[in-house]
Coordinates of C-alpha atoms in Angstrom, one line a residue:
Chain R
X10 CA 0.0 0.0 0.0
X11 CA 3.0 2.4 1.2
X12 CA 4.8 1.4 -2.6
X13 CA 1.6 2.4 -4.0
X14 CA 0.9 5.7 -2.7
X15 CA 4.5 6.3 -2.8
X16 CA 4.4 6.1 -6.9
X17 CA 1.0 8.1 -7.0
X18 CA 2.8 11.8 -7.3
X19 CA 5.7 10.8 -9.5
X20 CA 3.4 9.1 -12.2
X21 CA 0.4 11.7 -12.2
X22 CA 4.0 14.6 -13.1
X23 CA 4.8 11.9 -15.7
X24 CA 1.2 11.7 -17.1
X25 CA 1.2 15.6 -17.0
X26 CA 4.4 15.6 -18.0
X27 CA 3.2 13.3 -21.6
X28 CA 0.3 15.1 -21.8
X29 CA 2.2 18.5 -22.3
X30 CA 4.9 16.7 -24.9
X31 CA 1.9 15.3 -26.9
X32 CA 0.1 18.3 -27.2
X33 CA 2.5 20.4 -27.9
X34 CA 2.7 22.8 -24.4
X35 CA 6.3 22.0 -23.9
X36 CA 9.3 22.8 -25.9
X37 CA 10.2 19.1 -27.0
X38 CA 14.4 20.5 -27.1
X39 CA 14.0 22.2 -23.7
X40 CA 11.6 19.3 -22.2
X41 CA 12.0 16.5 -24.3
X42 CA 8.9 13.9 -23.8
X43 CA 9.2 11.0 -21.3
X44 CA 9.0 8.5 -24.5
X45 CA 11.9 10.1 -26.0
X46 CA 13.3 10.1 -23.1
X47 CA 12.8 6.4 -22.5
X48 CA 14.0 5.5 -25.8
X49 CA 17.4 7.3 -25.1
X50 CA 17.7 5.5 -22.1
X51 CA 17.1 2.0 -23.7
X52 CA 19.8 3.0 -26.1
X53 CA 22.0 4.0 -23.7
X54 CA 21.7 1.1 -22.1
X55 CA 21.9 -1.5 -24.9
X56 CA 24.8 -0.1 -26.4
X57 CA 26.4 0.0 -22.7
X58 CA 27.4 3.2 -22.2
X59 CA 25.1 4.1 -19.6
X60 CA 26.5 1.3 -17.2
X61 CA 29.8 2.2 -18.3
X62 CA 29.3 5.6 -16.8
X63 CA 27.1 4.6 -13.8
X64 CA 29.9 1.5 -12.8
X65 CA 33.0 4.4 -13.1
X66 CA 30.7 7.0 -10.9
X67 CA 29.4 4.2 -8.5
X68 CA 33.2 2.7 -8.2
X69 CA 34.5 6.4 -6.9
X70 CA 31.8 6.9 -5.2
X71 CA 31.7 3.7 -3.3
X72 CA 35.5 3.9 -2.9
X73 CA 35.8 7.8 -1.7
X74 CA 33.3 6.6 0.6
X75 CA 35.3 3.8 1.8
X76 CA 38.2 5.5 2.5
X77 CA 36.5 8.3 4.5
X78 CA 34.9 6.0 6.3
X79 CA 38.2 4.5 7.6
X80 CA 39.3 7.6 8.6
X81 CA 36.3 9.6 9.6
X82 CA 35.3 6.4 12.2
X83 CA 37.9 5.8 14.2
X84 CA 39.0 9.4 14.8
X85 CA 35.2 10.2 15.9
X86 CA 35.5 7.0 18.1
X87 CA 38.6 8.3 19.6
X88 CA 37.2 12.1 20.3
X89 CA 34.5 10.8 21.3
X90 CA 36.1 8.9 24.2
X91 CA 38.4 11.5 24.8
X92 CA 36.9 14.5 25.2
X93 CA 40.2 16.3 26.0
X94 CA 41.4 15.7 22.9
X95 CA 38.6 18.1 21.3
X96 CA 40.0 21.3 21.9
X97 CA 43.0 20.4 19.7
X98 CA 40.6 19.4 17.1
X99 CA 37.6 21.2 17.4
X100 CA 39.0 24.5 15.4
X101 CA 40.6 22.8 12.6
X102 CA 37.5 20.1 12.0
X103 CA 35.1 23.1 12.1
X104 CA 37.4 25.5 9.8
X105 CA 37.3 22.7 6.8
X106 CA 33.5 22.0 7.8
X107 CA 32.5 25.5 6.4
X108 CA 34.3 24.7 3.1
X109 CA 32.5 23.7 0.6
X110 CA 34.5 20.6 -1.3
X111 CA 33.4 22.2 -4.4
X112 CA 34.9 25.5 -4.1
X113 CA 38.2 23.3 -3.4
X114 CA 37.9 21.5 -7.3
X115 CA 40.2 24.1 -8.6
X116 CA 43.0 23.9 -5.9
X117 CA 43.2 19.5 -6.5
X118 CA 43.1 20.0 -10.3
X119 CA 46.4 21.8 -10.1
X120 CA 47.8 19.4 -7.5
X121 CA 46.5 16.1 -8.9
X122 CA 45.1 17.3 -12.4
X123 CA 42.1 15.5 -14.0
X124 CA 42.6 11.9 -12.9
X125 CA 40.4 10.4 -10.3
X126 CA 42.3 11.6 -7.3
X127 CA 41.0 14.9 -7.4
X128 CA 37.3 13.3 -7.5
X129 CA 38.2 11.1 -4.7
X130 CA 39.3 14.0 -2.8
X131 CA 35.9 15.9 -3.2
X132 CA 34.3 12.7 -2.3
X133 CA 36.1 12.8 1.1
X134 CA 35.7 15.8 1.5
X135 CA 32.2 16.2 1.0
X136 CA 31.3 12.8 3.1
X137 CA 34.2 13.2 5.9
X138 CA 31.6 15.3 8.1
X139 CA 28.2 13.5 8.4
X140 CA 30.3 10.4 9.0
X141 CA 32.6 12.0 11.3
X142 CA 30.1 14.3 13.5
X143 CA 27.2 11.7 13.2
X144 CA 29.6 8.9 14.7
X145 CA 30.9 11.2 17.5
X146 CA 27.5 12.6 18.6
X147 CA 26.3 8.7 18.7
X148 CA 29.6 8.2 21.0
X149 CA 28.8 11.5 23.0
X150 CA 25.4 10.5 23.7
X151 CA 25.7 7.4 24.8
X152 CA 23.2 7.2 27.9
X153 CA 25.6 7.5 31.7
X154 CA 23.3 5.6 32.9
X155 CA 24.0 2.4 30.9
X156 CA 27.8 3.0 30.9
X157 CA 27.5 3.0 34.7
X158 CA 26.0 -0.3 34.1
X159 CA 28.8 -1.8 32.7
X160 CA 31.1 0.1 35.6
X161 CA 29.6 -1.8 38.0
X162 CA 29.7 -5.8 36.1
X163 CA 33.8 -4.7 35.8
X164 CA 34.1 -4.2 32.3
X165 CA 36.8 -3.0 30.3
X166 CA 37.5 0.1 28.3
X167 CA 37.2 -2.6 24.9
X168 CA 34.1 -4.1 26.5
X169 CA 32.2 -0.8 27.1
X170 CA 33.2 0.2 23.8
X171 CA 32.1 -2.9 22.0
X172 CA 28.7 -3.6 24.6
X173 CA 27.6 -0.3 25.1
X174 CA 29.1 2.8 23.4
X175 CA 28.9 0.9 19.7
X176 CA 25.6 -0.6 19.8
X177 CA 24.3 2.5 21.1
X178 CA 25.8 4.9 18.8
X179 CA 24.8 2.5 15.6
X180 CA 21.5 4.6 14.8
X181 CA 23.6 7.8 14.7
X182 CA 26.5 5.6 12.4
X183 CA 24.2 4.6 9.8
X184 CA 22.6 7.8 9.7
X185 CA 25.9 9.1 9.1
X186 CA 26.5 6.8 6.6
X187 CA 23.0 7.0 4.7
X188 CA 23.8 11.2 4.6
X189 CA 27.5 10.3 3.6
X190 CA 26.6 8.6 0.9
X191 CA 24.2 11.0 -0.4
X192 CA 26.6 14.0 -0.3
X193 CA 29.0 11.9 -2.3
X194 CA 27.3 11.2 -4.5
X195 CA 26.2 14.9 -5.0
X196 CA 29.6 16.1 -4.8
X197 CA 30.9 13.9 -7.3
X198 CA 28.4 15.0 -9.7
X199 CA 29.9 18.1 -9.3
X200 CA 33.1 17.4 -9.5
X201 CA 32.6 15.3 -12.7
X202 CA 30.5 18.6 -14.5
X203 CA 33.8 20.5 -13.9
X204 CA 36.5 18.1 -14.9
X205 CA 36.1 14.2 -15.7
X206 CA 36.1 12.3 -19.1
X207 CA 33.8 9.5 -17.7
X208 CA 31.0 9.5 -15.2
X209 CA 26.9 10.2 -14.7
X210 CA 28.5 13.9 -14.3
X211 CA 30.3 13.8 -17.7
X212 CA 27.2 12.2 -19.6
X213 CA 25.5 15.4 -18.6
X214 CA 27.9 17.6 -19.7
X215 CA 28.4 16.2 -22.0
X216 CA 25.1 15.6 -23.5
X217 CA 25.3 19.5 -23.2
X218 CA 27.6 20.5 -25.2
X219 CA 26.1 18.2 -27.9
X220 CA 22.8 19.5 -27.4
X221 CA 20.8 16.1 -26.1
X222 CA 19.1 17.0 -23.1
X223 CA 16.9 13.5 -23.9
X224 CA 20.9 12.7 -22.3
X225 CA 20.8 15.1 -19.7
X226 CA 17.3 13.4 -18.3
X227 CA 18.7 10.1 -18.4
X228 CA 21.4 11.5 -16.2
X229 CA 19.3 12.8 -13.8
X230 CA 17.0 10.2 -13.7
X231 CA 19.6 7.9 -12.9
X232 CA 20.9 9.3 -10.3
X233 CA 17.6 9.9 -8.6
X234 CA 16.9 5.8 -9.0
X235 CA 20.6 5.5 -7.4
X236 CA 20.3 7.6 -4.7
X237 CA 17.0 5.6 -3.6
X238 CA 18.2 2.6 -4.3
X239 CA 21.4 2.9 -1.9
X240 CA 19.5 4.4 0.3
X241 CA 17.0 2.0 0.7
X242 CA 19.6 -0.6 0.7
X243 CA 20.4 1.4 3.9
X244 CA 17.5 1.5 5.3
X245 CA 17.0 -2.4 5.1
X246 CA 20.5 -3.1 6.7
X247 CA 19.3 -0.9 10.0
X248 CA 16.2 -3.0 10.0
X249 CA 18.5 -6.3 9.9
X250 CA 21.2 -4.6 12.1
X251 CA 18.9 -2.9 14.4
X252 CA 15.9 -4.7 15.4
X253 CA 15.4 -3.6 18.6
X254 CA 14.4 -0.3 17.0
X255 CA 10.6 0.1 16.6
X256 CA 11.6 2.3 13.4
X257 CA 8.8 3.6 11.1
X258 CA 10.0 3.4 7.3
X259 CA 8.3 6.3 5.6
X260 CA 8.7 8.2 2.5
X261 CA 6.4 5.5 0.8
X262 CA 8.9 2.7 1.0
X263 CA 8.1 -1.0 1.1
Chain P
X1 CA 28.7 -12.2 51.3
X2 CA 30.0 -9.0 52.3
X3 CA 29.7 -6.9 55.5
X4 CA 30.2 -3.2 54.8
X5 CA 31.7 -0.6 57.3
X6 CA 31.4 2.7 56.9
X7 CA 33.6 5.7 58.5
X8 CA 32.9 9.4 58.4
X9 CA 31.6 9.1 54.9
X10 CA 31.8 12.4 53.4
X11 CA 30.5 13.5 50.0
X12 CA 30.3 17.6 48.9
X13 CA 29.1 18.4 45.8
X14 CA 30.0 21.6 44.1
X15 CA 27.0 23.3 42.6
X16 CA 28.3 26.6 40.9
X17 CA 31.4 27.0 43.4
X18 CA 28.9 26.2 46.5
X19 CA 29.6 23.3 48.7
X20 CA 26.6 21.1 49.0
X21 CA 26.7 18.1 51.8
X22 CA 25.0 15.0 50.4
X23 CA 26.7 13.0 53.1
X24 CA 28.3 14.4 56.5
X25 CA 30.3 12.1 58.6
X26 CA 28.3 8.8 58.1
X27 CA 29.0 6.1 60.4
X28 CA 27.3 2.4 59.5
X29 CA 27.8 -1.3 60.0
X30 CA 25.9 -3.6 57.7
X31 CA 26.4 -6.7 59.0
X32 CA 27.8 -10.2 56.7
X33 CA 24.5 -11.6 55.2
X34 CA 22.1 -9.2 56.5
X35 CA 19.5 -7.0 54.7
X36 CA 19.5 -3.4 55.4
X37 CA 16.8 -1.0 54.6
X38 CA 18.1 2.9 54.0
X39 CA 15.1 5.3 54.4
X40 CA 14.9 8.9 54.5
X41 CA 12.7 12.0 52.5
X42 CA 14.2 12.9 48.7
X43 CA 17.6 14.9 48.5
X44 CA 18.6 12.8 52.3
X45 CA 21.4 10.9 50.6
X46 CA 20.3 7.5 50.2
X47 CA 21.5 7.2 46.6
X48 CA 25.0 9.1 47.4
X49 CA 25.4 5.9 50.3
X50 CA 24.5 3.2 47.5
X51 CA 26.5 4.8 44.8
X52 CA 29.5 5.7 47.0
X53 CA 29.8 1.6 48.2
X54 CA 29.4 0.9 44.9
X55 CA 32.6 3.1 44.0
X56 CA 30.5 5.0 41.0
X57 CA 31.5 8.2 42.9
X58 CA 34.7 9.0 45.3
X59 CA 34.3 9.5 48.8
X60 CA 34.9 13.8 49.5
X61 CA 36.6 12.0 53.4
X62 CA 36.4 9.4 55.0
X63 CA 36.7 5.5 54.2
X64 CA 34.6 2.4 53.1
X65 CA 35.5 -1.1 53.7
X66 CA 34.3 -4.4 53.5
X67 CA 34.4 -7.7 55.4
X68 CA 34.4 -11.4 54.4
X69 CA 33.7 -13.7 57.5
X70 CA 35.6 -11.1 59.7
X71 CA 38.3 -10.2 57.6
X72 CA 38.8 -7.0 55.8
X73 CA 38.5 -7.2 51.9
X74 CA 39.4 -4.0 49.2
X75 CA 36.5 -2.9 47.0
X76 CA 38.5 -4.8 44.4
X77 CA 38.1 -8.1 46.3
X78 CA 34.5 -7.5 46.4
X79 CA 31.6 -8.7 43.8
X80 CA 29.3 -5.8 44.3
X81 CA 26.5 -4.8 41.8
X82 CA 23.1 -2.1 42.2
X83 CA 20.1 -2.3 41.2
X84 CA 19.2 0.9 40.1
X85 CA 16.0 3.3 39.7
X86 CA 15.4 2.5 36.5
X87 CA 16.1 -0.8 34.9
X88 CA 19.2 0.5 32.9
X89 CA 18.4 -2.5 30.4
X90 CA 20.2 -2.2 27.3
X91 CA 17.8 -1.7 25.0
X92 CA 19.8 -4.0 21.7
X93 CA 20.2 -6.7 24.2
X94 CA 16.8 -9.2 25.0
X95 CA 16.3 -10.3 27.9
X96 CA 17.8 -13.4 28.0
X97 CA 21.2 -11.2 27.1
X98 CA 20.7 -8.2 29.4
X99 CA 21.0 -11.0 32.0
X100 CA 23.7 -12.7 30.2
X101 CA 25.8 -9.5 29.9
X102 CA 26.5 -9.7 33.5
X103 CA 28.4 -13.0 33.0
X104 CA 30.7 -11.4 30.7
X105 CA 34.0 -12.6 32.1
X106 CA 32.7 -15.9 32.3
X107 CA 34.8 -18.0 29.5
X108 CA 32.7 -21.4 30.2
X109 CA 29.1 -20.6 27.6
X110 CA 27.4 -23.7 29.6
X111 CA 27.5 -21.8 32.6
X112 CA 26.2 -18.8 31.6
X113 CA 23.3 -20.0 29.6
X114 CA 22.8 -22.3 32.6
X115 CA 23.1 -19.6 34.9
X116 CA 20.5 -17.2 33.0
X117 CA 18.2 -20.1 32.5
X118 CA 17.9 -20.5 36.3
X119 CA 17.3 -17.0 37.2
X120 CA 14.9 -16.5 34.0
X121 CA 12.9 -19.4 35.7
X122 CA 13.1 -18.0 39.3
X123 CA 11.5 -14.2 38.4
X124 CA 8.8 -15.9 35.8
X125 CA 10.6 -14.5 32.7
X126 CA 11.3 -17.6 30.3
X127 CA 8.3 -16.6 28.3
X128 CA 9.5 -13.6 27.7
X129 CA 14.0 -14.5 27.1
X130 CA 13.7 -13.2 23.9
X131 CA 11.5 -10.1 24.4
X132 CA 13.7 -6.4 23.7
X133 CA 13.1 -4.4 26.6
X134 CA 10.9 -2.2 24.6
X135 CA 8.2 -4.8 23.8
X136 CA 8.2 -5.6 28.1
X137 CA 6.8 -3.7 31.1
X138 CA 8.1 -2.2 33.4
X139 CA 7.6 -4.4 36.5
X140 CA 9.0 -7.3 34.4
X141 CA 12.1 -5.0 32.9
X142 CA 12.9 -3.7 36.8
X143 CA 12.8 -7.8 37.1
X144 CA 15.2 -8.6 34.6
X145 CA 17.2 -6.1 36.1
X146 CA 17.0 -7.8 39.3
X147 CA 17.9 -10.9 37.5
X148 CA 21.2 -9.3 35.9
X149 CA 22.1 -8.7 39.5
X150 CA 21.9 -12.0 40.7
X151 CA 23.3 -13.7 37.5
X152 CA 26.7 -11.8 38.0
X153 CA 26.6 -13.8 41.9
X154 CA 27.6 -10.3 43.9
X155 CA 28.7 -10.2 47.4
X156 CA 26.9 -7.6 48.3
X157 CA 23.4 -6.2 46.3
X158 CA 22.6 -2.3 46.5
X159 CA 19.0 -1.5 45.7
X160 CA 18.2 2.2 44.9
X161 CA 14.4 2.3 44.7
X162 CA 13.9 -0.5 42.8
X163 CA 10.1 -0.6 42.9
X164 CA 9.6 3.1 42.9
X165 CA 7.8 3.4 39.5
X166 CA 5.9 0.2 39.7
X167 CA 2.0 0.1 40.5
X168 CA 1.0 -0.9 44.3
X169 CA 0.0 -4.7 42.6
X170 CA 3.8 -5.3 41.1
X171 CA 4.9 -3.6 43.6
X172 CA 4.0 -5.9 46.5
X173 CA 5.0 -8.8 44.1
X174 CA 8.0 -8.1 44.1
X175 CA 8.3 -7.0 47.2
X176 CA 7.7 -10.7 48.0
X177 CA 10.4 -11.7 45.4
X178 CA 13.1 -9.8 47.1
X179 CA 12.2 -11.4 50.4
X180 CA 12.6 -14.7 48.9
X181 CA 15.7 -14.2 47.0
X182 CA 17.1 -13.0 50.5
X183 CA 16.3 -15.7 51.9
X184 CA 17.0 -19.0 49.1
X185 CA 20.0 -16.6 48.1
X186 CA 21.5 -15.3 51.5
X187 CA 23.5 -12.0 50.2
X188 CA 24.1 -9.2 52.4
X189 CA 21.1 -6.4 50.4
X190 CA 21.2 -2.6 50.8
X191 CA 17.9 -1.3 49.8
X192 CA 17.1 2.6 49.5
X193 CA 13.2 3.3 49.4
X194 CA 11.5 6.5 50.2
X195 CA 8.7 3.8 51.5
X196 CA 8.4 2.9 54.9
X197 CA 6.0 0.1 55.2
X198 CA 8.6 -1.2 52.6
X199 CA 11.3 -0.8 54.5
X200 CA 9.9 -2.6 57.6
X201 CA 8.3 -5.2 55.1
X202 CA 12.0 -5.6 53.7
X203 CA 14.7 -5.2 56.4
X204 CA 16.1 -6.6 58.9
X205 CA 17.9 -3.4 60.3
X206 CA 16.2 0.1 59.0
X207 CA 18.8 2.9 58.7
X208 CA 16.9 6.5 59.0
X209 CA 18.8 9.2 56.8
X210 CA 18.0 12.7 57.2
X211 CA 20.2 15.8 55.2
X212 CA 22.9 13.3 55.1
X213 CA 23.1 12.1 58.3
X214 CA 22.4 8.5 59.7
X215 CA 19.6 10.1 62.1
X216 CA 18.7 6.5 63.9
X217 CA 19.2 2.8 63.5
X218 CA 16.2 0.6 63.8
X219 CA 16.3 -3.6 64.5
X220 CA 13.2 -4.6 62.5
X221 CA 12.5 -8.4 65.0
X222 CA 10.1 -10.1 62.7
X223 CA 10.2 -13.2 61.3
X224 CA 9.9 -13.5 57.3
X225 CA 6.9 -13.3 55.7
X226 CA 5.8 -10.1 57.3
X227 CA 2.4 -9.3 57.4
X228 CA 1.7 -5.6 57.4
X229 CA -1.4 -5.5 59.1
X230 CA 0.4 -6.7 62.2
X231 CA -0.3 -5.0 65.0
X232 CA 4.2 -5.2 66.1
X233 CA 4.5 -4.0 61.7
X234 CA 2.6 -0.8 62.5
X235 CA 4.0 0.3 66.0
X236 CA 7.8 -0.1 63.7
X237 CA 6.5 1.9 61.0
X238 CA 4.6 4.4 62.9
X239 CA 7.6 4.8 65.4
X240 CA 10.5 4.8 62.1
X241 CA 7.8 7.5 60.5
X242 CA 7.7 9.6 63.4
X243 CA 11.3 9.8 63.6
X244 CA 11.3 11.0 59.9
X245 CA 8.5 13.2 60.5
X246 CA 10.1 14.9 63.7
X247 CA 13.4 15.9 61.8

């Protein structure tokens, strides 16, 4: 019932959406109609060079994340533990907060060029923070009251970690993770509109510059469908992870 | 089991730069094996006492020791665990592995299923082992906290208001419970309540606490189960109340 209400809105702007092609209220090169649109993307996809893009953009993505993650996780962890530690890193972690990875694009083209590390690096950039401060306020919040618990059964700084701090923070993790993601995503559509030869972002850009904005839609439709996709694959892990939490799932999922 | 002795007990609290006395001077045996009752009206101390035995807080002066069949022990030597206000359960953990987390040292995986069997059976919960605490209530989560306590075998049990949020119905059931777990289990109990039919009910000894202070020391003399319509029940809870009531 929740899938069907959930595709309600986005078929009735479709229908409108054919409606205005068919008869002729919308510019078919400004707004190309959803059949072209779907016959582009057929094309695209049976000549391959719409996975071709989506696998190179979903293998930075996926790896920028990766490697952010490794960093962002344990240095939350170990702020979070230590909270003397913060006022060495609280002004540097906030000054980099407030800069947007994008406006850093031109600074890693001249260090790195055009290859993938400069993408990689706006990837971490863009994701280091949700994973970072998501992670720490999960560690920071864990309840006194249930660390207390474990002060009085005797356990250890590794055991109050792995029994009560971790489980307890994992809500805040994954949300970290499921925003992570997202900006990364985002960001690395950016960074590929300003400088890749490969990638969703280059399809666009490309498709620009040849005039196809049939293209353009296909781009942006797919990385709509991506962007739910992982994050409902997110959203499934919490509920196998996590089922101790009497979680809703809204926005017309499952 | 664990006798406690307590020695000028001192605990100041700074709020905003002012000294605040939760505890002045406290002087208290609690004998090997015996249950003690704390009572005393809100802000008196009682928690301070429980949490400052149970090392969660250091003492401001004084000292606390402990004492194993007449010899002094180190709060290291000592198996001591609380029962507190709340349940504390950890919410990712069922109930069979709240228990269970209190056996966490325990290499041998026999024992401690063995050992959280027997307790699930003793408080009634085996129907509900795999129940998160969210999906149980709260007489039956206060239970499993009371069977956490006993699966991790303490010398020594502190209760701070255990039953305070339960209805008068679980309350009394419990109530019951503790009594029998006293007596099957034989561990030396501290129990904090603001109650003082359940203090009598409960103790054999009923400590009166009043601004921090151990105001008076009361022998309850009656055998287990009490019955609180006794006529010897009320003259101890109207003479422990009037003490109270008089400070």
């Amino acid at each position: 019932m929740k899938l069907i209400k959930g595709i309600i809105i986005p078929l009735v702007i479709v229908l409108l959406w054919l409606f205005g092609s068919l008869t002729g209220f919308f510019n078919s090169y400004l707004l190309p109609s959803p059949v072209t649109i779907a016959g582009t993307m057929s094309s695209l996809i049976e000549t391959g060079v719409l996975f071709k893009h989506i696998g190179i953009s979903l293998y930075r993505v996926l790896f920028g994340f990766a490697l952010t993650f490794m960093l962002a996780f344990p240095l939350a962890v170990i702020l979070g533990m230590n909270k003397k530690w913060n006022d060495y890193f609280d002004p540097i972690l906030d000054f980099i907060r407030h800069v947007p990875p994008l406006a850093c694009i031109p600074i890693l083209i001249l260090w790195f060029g055009i290859g993938e590390p400069p993408k990689i690096a706006i990837i971490m950039l863009a994701t280091f923070f949700p994973v970072f401060l998501n992670t720490l306020n999960g560690v920071l919040g864990c309840d006194k009251k249930l660390l207390e618990v474990g002060q009085v059964f005797e356990f250890t700084a590794l055991e109050r970690f792995r029994k009560i701090i971790l489980p307890s923070a994992l809500p805040s993790i994954i949300l970290g993770m499921r925003l992570g993601l997202g900006y990364s995503w985002r960001s690395l559509i950016g960074a590929e509109l300003i400088a890749a030869s490969s990638g969703i972002g280059y399809m666009i850009i490309d498709a620009e510059q040849i005039s196809r904005p049939d293209i353009i839609f296909v781009g942006i439709i797919t990385i709509g469908v991506f962007g739910y996709c992982i994050d409902y694959g997110f959203l499934k892990l919490t509920d196998y992870f996590m089922p101790w939490e009497d979680r809703q799932v809204d926005y017309g999922r499952g | 089991m664990a006798g406690v002795e307590i020695r000028g007990a001192t605990k100041v609290y700074y709020i905003k730069g002012v000294p605040v006395h939760a505890l002045s001077n406290v002087n208290l045996s609690i004998a090997d094996g015996s249950f003690v009752t704390v009572v005393g009206k809100s802000g008196c101390g009682k928690s301070t006492l429980l949490r400052l035995i149970c090392d969660l807080e250091p003492l401001t002066s004084g000292n606390i020791t402990f004492t194993v069949e007449g010899k002094v022990k180190s709060r290291e030597e000592q198996r001591i665990s609380m029962v507190f206000q709340e349940p504390r359960l950890m919410p990712w953990l069922t109930v069979e592995q709240n228990m269970a987390m209190a056996l966490i040292h325990e290499p041998d995986s026999k024992k401690v299923q063995a050992t959280v069997e027997r307790f699930l059976s003793m408080l009634g919960l085996k129907r509900f082992k795999d129940a998160y605490p969210r999906q149980i209530s709260g007489g039956m989560a206060q239970r499993v906290a009371v069977g956490r306590t006993l699966c991790y075998d303490p010398d020594l049990i502190l209760m701070d208001e255990p039953l305070g949020a339960l209805d008068a119905f679980t309350r009394r059931n419990l109530q019951r419970e503790m009594v029998d777990i006293f007596q099957y289990q034989r561990k030396t109990i501290v129990f904090v309540t603001h109650d003082v039919d359940e203090a009598v009910f409960l103790g054999q000894k009923t400590v009166i606490l009043d601004s921090g202070r151990v105001v008076r020391e009361v022998e309850i003399p009656l055998d287990y189960p009490r019955i609180i319509t006794e006529q010897a029940f009320f003259l101890l809870r109207e003479d422990i109340m009037n003490t109270i009531m008089s400070d």
